[in-house]
């Protein structure tokens, strides 16, 4: 069973295990990586890709899914073995904070938004096809992906300003790093930012 060690304030060492729910979620994410890998293997065939440009978008979405799930799994282990662990070095904790802020909080949300925007684009493309309109037909694949990628990055940029990495001295005379709210993050609007972005994201699914 996976486990991590922690030194409590009284300097005793305790062991924290991955609970059943955490293990279940990790297994689901691994299954997701496997299924996305199968999609990539099937769709990347030249005969499949040549049938429709839609398959190119599905291929990009599958690659994005693998990166997304991999980042989430790495974050699961960092939270167990580094974030808040007195056994983890300051450098390890600082890296964990950076990873949590830039990758888990921001980048993974951008990845999710990227797939949502791609799905919306494909839905619009099919709609215009049914209506016999060629509004999106002549757009270049790389250009569309670049625009969608920028939209995804911009959509979640406000969350980067909610937290900062704070360095503090712990009770056992060592230096620790942890995420702390900024002035913006503690403001009324800053507290609403995650709710607003999550609501927008949920409404687009």
PDB file of C-alpha atoms in Angstrom:
ATOM      1  CA  UNK A   1       0.000   0.000   0.000  1.00  0.00           C
ATOM      2  CA  UNK A   2       1.263   3.460  -0.847  1.00  0.00           C
ATOM      3  CA  UNK A   3       2.247   5.534   2.147  1.00  0.00           C
ATOM      4  CA  UNK A   4       4.089   8.706   3.121  1.00  0.00           C
ATOM      5  CA  UNK A   5       5.887   9.743   6.290  1.00  0.00           C
ATOM      6  CA  UNK A   6       5.275  12.931   8.258  1.00  0.00           C
ATOM      7  CA  UNK A   7       7.006  14.435  11.277  1.00  0.00           C
ATOM      8  CA  UNK A   8       4.464  16.002  13.567  1.00  0.00           C
ATOM      9  CA  UNK A   9       5.110  19.022  15.821  1.00  0.00           C
ATOM     10  CA  UNK A  10       6.205  16.737  18.663  1.00  0.00           C
ATOM     11  CA  UNK A  11       8.868  15.252  16.357  1.00  0.00           C
ATOM     12  CA  UNK A  12       7.160  11.864  16.203  1.00  0.00           C
ATOM     13  CA  UNK A  13       6.912  10.185  12.825  1.00  0.00           C
ATOM     14  CA  UNK A  14       3.492   9.175  11.559  1.00  0.00           C
ATOM     15  CA  UNK A  15       2.518   7.354   8.403  1.00  0.00           C
ATOM     16  CA  UNK A  16      -0.257   8.558   6.106  1.00  0.00           C
ATOM     17  CA  UNK A  17      -1.688   6.116   3.593  1.00  0.00           C
ATOM     18  CA  UNK A  18      -3.549   6.680   0.366  1.00  0.00           C
ATOM     19  CA  UNK A  19      -7.147   6.024   1.344  1.00  0.00           C
ATOM     20  CA  UNK A  20      -9.557   3.953  -0.733  1.00  0.00           C
ATOM     21  CA  UNK A  21     -11.075   6.913  -2.547  1.00  0.00           C
ATOM     22  CA  UNK A  22      -7.655   8.295  -3.535  1.00  0.00           C
ATOM     23  CA  UNK A  23      -6.505   4.902  -4.838  1.00  0.00           C
ATOM     24  CA  UNK A  24      -9.782   4.538  -6.774  1.00  0.00           C
ATOM     25  CA  UNK A  25      -9.299   7.952  -8.419  1.00  0.00           C
ATOM     26  CA  UNK A  26      -5.673   7.160  -9.318  1.00  0.00           C
ATOM     27  CA  UNK A  27      -6.781   3.882 -10.922  1.00  0.00           C
ATOM     28  CA  UNK A  28      -9.475   5.711 -12.898  1.00  0.00           C
ATOM     29  CA  UNK A  29      -6.905   8.219 -14.151  1.00  0.00           C
ATOM     30  CA  UNK A  30      -4.545   5.429 -15.200  1.00  0.00           C
ATOM     31  CA  UNK A  31      -7.422   3.769 -17.084  1.00  0.00           C
ATOM     32  CA  UNK A  32      -8.110   7.140 -18.722  1.00  0.00           C
ATOM     33  CA  UNK A  33      -4.476   7.351 -19.856  1.00  0.00           C
ATOM     34  CA  UNK A  34      -4.685   3.833 -21.291  1.00  0.00           C
ATOM     35  CA  UNK A  35      -7.923   4.503 -23.201  1.00  0.00           C
ATOM     36  CA  UNK A  36      -6.573   7.799 -24.557  1.00  0.00           C
ATOM     37  CA  UNK A  37      -3.408   5.984 -25.650  1.00  0.00           C
ATOM     38  CA  UNK A  38      -5.565   3.449 -27.509  1.00  0.00           C
ATOM     39  CA  UNK A  39      -7.413   6.336 -29.195  1.00  0.00           C
ATOM     40  CA  UNK A  40      -4.098   7.846 -30.286  1.00  0.00           C
ATOM     41  CA  UNK A  41      -2.923   4.492 -31.664  1.00  0.00           C
ATOM     42  CA  UNK A  42      -6.123   4.055 -33.697  1.00  0.00           C
ATOM     43  CA  UNK A  43      -6.619   7.652 -34.854  1.00  0.00           C
ATOM     44  CA  UNK A  44      -2.969   8.281 -35.762  1.00  0.00           C
ATOM     45  CA  UNK A  45      -3.309   5.792 -38.623  1.00  0.00           C
ATOM     46  CA  UNK A  46      -2.934   7.719 -41.891  1.00  0.00           C
ATOM     47  CA  UNK A  47      -6.002   6.070 -43.372  1.00  0.00           C
ATOM     48  CA  UNK A  48      -8.116   7.300 -40.458  1.00  0.00           C
ATOM     49  CA  UNK A  49      -6.687  10.830 -40.401  1.00  0.00           C
ATOM     50  CA  UNK A  50      -7.249  11.232 -44.127  1.00  0.00           C
ATOM     51  CA  UNK A  51     -10.988  10.558 -43.818  1.00  0.00           C
ATOM     52  CA  UNK A  52     -11.866  13.756 -41.945  1.00  0.00           C
ATOM     53  CA  UNK A  53     -10.153  16.664 -40.225  1.00  0.00           C
ATOM     54  CA  UNK A  54     -12.337  15.874 -37.217  1.00  0.00           C
ATOM     55  CA  UNK A  55     -10.042  12.944 -36.418  1.00  0.00           C
ATOM     56  CA  UNK A  56      -7.113  15.355 -36.152  1.00  0.00           C
ATOM     57  CA  UNK A  57      -8.979  17.273 -33.451  1.00  0.00           C
ATOM     58  CA  UNK A  58      -9.852  14.023 -31.688  1.00  0.00           C
ATOM     59  CA  UNK A  59      -6.157  13.078 -31.799  1.00  0.00           C
ATOM     60  CA  UNK A  60      -5.153  16.396 -30.217  1.00  0.00           C
ATOM     61  CA  UNK A  61      -7.817  15.957 -27.534  1.00  0.00           C
ATOM     62  CA  UNK A  62      -6.543  12.466 -26.679  1.00  0.00           C
ATOM     63  CA  UNK A  63      -2.961  13.740 -26.315  1.00  0.00           C
ATOM     64  CA  UNK A  64      -4.279  16.573 -24.147  1.00  0.00           C
ATOM     65  CA  UNK A  65      -6.188  14.076 -21.984  1.00  0.00           C
ATOM     66  CA  UNK A  66      -3.018  12.060 -21.337  1.00  0.00           C
ATOM     67  CA  UNK A  67      -1.064  15.179 -20.319  1.00  0.00           C
ATOM     68  CA  UNK A  68      -3.958  16.310 -18.107  1.00  0.00           C
ATOM     69  CA  UNK A  69      -4.321  12.981 -16.289  1.00  0.00           C
ATOM     70  CA  UNK A  70      -0.551  12.606 -15.893  1.00  0.00           C
ATOM     71  CA  UNK A  71      -0.327  16.035 -14.236  1.00  0.00           C
ATOM     72  CA  UNK A  72      -3.150  15.111 -11.853  1.00  0.00           C
ATOM     73  CA  UNK A  73      -1.444  11.837 -10.867  1.00  0.00           C
ATOM     74  CA  UNK A  74       1.886  13.612 -10.259  1.00  0.00           C
ATOM     75  CA  UNK A  75       0.040  16.150  -8.098  1.00  0.00           C
ATOM     76  CA  UNK A  76      -1.541  13.323  -6.072  1.00  0.00           C
ATOM     77  CA  UNK A  77       1.904  11.987  -5.157  1.00  0.00           C
ATOM     78  CA  UNK A  78       3.390  15.430  -4.505  1.00  0.00           C
ATOM     79  CA  UNK A  79       0.570  16.195  -2.067  1.00  0.00           C
ATOM     80  CA  UNK A  80       1.323  12.974  -0.206  1.00  0.00           C
ATOM     81  CA  UNK A  81       5.104  13.003  -0.196  1.00  0.00           C
ATOM     82  CA  UNK A  82       6.096  16.684  -0.299  1.00  0.00           C
ATOM     83  CA  UNK A  83       3.358  19.236   0.348  1.00  0.00           C
ATOM     84  CA  UNK A  84       3.258  19.726   4.106  1.00  0.00           C
ATOM     85  CA  UNK A  85       5.711  16.900   4.793  1.00  0.00           C
ATOM     86  CA  UNK A  86       8.502  17.795   7.206  1.00  0.00           C
ATOM     87  CA  UNK A  87      10.603  15.004   5.677  1.00  0.00           C
ATOM     88  CA  UNK A  88      10.593  16.720   2.302  1.00  0.00           C
ATOM     89  CA  UNK A  89      13.424  19.193   1.701  1.00  0.00           C
ATOM     90  CA  UNK A  90      12.752  22.898   1.289  1.00  0.00           C
ATOM     91  CA  UNK A  91      13.646  22.606  -2.395  1.00  0.00           C
ATOM     92  CA  UNK A  92      11.160  19.766  -2.765  1.00  0.00           C
ATOM     93  CA  UNK A  93       8.433  21.747  -1.021  1.00  0.00           C
ATOM     94  CA  UNK A  94       9.168  24.847  -3.112  1.00  0.00           C
ATOM     95  CA  UNK A  95       8.994  22.800  -6.314  1.00  0.00           C
ATOM     96  CA  UNK A  96       5.721  21.258  -5.116  1.00  0.00           C
ATOM     97  CA  UNK A  97       4.271  24.732  -4.549  1.00  0.00           C
ATOM     98  CA  UNK A  98       5.337  25.852  -8.016  1.00  0.00           C
ATOM     99  CA  UNK A  99       3.906  22.672  -9.544  1.00  0.00           C
ATOM    100  CA  UNK A 100       0.631  23.079  -7.658  1.00  0.00           C
ATOM    101  CA  UNK A 101       0.243  26.741  -8.642  1.00  0.00           C
ATOM    102  CA  UNK A 102       1.347  26.601 -12.278  1.00  0.00           C
ATOM    103  CA  UNK A 103       0.439  23.058 -13.282  1.00  0.00           C
ATOM    104  CA  UNK A 104      -2.330  21.752 -11.036  1.00  0.00           C
ATOM    105  CA  UNK A 105      -4.203  25.013 -10.415  1.00  0.00           C
ATOM    106  CA  UNK A 106      -3.637  26.703 -13.779  1.00  0.00           C
ATOM    107  CA  UNK A 107      -2.367  24.462 -16.569  1.00  0.00           C
ATOM    108  CA  UNK A 108      -4.663  21.479 -15.947  1.00  0.00           C
ATOM    109  CA  UNK A 109      -7.661  23.824 -15.930  1.00  0.00           C
ATOM    110  CA  UNK A 110      -6.428  25.289 -19.219  1.00  0.00           C
ATOM    111  CA  UNK A 111      -6.129  21.762 -20.622  1.00  0.00           C
ATOM    112  CA  UNK A 112      -9.711  21.014 -19.637  1.00  0.00           C
ATOM    113  CA  UNK A 113     -10.878  24.270 -21.224  1.00  0.00           C
ATOM    114  CA  UNK A 114      -8.922  23.434 -24.389  1.00  0.00           C
ATOM    115  CA  UNK A 115     -10.877  20.206 -24.891  1.00  0.00           C
ATOM    116  CA  UNK A 116     -14.146  21.991 -24.151  1.00  0.00           C
ATOM    117  CA  UNK A 117     -13.372  24.694 -26.731  1.00  0.00           C
ATOM    118  CA  UNK A 118     -12.414  22.048 -29.299  1.00  0.00           C
ATOM    119  CA  UNK A 119     -15.700  20.230 -28.687  1.00  0.00           C
ATOM    120  CA  UNK A 120     -17.611  23.497 -29.108  1.00  0.00           C
ATOM    121  CA  UNK A 121     -15.742  24.210 -32.345  1.00  0.00           C
ATOM    122  CA  UNK A 122     -16.522  20.738 -33.716  1.00  0.00           C
ATOM    123  CA  UNK A 123     -20.173  21.112 -32.711  1.00  0.00           C
ATOM    124  CA  UNK A 124     -20.365  24.451 -34.538  1.00  0.00           C
ATOM    125  CA  UNK A 125     -18.636  22.944 -37.557  1.00  0.00           C
ATOM    126  CA  UNK A 126     -21.219  20.144 -37.730  1.00  0.00           C
ATOM    127  CA  UNK A 127     -24.053  22.646 -37.214  1.00  0.00           C
ATOM    128  CA  UNK A 128     -22.876  24.828 -40.109  1.00  0.00           C
ATOM    129  CA  UNK A 129     -22.473  21.702 -42.223  1.00  0.00           C
ATOM    130  CA  UNK A 130     -26.117  20.791 -41.615  1.00  0.00           C
ATOM    131  CA  UNK A 131     -27.163  24.375 -42.386  1.00  0.00           C
ATOM    132  CA  UNK A 132     -25.068  24.236 -45.564  1.00  0.00           C
ATOM    133  CA  UNK A 133     -22.834  27.100 -44.440  1.00  0.00           C
ATOM    134  CA  UNK A 134     -19.081  27.162 -44.983  1.00  0.00           C
ATOM    135  CA  UNK A 135     -18.138  29.543 -42.168  1.00  0.00           C
ATOM    136  CA  UNK A 136     -15.552  27.231 -40.571  1.00  0.00           C
ATOM    137  CA  UNK A 137     -14.745  24.912 -43.441  1.00  0.00           C
ATOM    138  CA  UNK A 138     -11.723  26.807 -44.778  1.00  0.00           C
ATOM    139  CA  UNK A 139     -10.022  27.506 -41.448  1.00  0.00           C
ATOM    140  CA  UNK A 140      -6.559  25.993 -41.075  1.00  0.00           C
ATOM    141  CA  UNK A 141      -6.175  23.219 -38.515  1.00  0.00           C
ATOM    142  CA  UNK A 142      -3.029  24.708 -36.928  1.00  0.00           C
ATOM    143  CA  UNK A 143      -4.552  28.193 -36.763  1.00  0.00           C
ATOM    144  CA  UNK A 144      -7.704  26.925 -35.048  1.00  0.00           C
ATOM    145  CA  UNK A 145      -5.662  24.983 -32.488  1.00  0.00           C
ATOM    146  CA  UNK A 146      -3.447  27.991 -31.807  1.00  0.00           C
ATOM    147  CA  UNK A 147      -6.453  30.275 -31.236  1.00  0.00           C
ATOM    148  CA  UNK A 148      -8.167  27.704 -28.999  1.00  0.00           C
ATOM    149  CA  UNK A 149      -4.926  27.202 -27.057  1.00  0.00           C
ATOM    150  CA  UNK A 150      -4.631  30.961 -26.435  1.00  0.00           C
ATOM    151  CA  UNK A 151      -8.293  31.155 -25.380  1.00  0.00           C
ATOM    152  CA  UNK A 152      -7.723  28.325 -22.885  1.00  0.00           C
ATOM    153  CA  UNK A 153      -4.618  30.002 -21.424  1.00  0.00           C
ATOM    154  CA  UNK A 154      -6.326  33.375 -21.054  1.00  0.00           C
ATOM    155  CA  UNK A 155      -9.546  31.960 -19.592  1.00  0.00           C
ATOM    156  CA  UNK A 156      -7.884  30.738 -16.364  1.00  0.00           C
ATOM    157  CA  UNK A 157      -5.145  33.359 -16.036  1.00  0.00           C
ATOM    158  CA  UNK A 158      -6.858  35.122 -13.056  1.00  0.00           C
ATOM    159  CA  UNK A 159      -6.168  32.105 -10.789  1.00  0.00           C
ATOM    160  CA  UNK A 160      -2.421  32.776 -11.052  1.00  0.00           C
ATOM    161  CA  UNK A 161      -2.865  35.994  -9.075  1.00  0.00           C
ATOM    162  CA  UNK A 162      -4.744  34.373  -6.164  1.00  0.00           C
ATOM    163  CA  UNK A 163      -1.771  32.612  -4.557  1.00  0.00           C
ATOM    164  CA  UNK A 164       1.871  33.240  -3.803  1.00  0.00           C
ATOM    165  CA  UNK A 165       4.623  31.027  -2.410  1.00  0.00           C
ATOM    166  CA  UNK A 166       5.416  31.957   1.187  1.00  0.00           C
ATOM    167  CA  UNK A 167       8.610  30.908   2.951  1.00  0.00           C
ATOM    168  CA  UNK A 168       8.412  30.385   6.701  1.00  0.00           C
ATOM    169  CA  UNK A 169      10.431  28.933   9.565  1.00  0.00           C
ATOM    170  CA  UNK A 170       8.854  25.794  10.988  1.00  0.00           C
ATOM    171  CA  UNK A 171       8.652  24.659  14.590  1.00  0.00           C
ATOM    172  CA  UNK A 172      11.587  22.269  14.098  1.00  0.00           C
ATOM    173  CA  UNK A 173      14.030  24.966  12.953  1.00  0.00           C
ATOM    174  CA  UNK A 174      13.794  24.252   9.261  1.00  0.00           C
ATOM    175  CA  UNK A 175      12.624  26.421   6.372  1.00  0.00           C
ATOM    176  CA  UNK A 176       9.384  25.477   4.665  1.00  0.00           C
ATOM    177  CA  UNK A 177       7.499  26.699   1.610  1.00  0.00           C
ATOM    178  CA  UNK A 178       3.741  26.834   1.289  1.00  0.00           C
ATOM    179  CA  UNK A 179       1.074  28.438  -0.872  1.00  0.00           C
ATOM    180  CA  UNK A 180      -0.661  31.462   0.631  1.00  0.00           C
ATOM    181  CA  UNK A 181      -3.411  33.762  -0.619  1.00  0.00           C
ATOM    182  CA  UNK A 182      -2.393  37.114  -2.066  1.00  0.00           C
ATOM    183  CA  UNK A 183      -4.218  40.367  -1.323  1.00  0.00           C
ATOM    184  CA  UNK A 184      -6.215  39.768  -4.491  1.00  0.00           C
ATOM    185  CA  UNK A 185      -6.960  36.190  -3.420  1.00  0.00           C
ATOM    186  CA  UNK A 186      -8.292  37.373  -0.063  1.00  0.00           C
ATOM    187  CA  UNK A 187     -10.483  40.063  -1.627  1.00  0.00           C
ATOM    188  CA  UNK A 188     -14.181  39.472  -2.216  1.00  0.00           C
ATOM    189  CA  UNK A 189     -13.729  39.302  -5.979  1.00  0.00           C
ATOM    190  CA  UNK A 190     -10.644  37.086  -5.656  1.00  0.00           C
ATOM    191  CA  UNK A 191     -12.637  34.568  -3.623  1.00  0.00           C
ATOM    192  CA  UNK A 192     -15.309  34.523  -6.336  1.00  0.00           C
ATOM    193  CA  UNK A 193     -12.866  33.912  -9.191  1.00  0.00           C
ATOM    194  CA  UNK A 194     -12.734  30.073  -8.807  1.00  0.00           C
ATOM    195  CA  UNK A 195     -16.523  29.917  -8.533  1.00  0.00           C
ATOM    196  CA  UNK A 196     -17.002  32.117 -11.607  1.00  0.00           C
ATOM    197  CA  UNK A 197     -14.515  30.157 -13.707  1.00  0.00           C
ATOM    198  CA  UNK A 198     -15.907  26.791 -12.559  1.00  0.00           C
ATOM    199  CA  UNK A 199     -19.451  27.933 -13.381  1.00  0.00           C
ATOM    200  CA  UNK A 200     -18.408  29.048 -16.861  1.00  0.00           C
ATOM    201  CA  UNK A 201     -16.554  25.787 -17.373  1.00  0.00           C
ATOM    202  CA  UNK A 202     -19.535  23.718 -16.197  1.00  0.00           C
ATOM    203  CA  UNK A 203     -21.923  25.645 -18.447  1.00  0.00           C
ATOM    204  CA  UNK A 204     -19.759  24.890 -21.494  1.00  0.00           C
ATOM    205  CA  UNK A 205     -19.575  21.145 -20.893  1.00  0.00           C
TER     206      UNK A 205
END
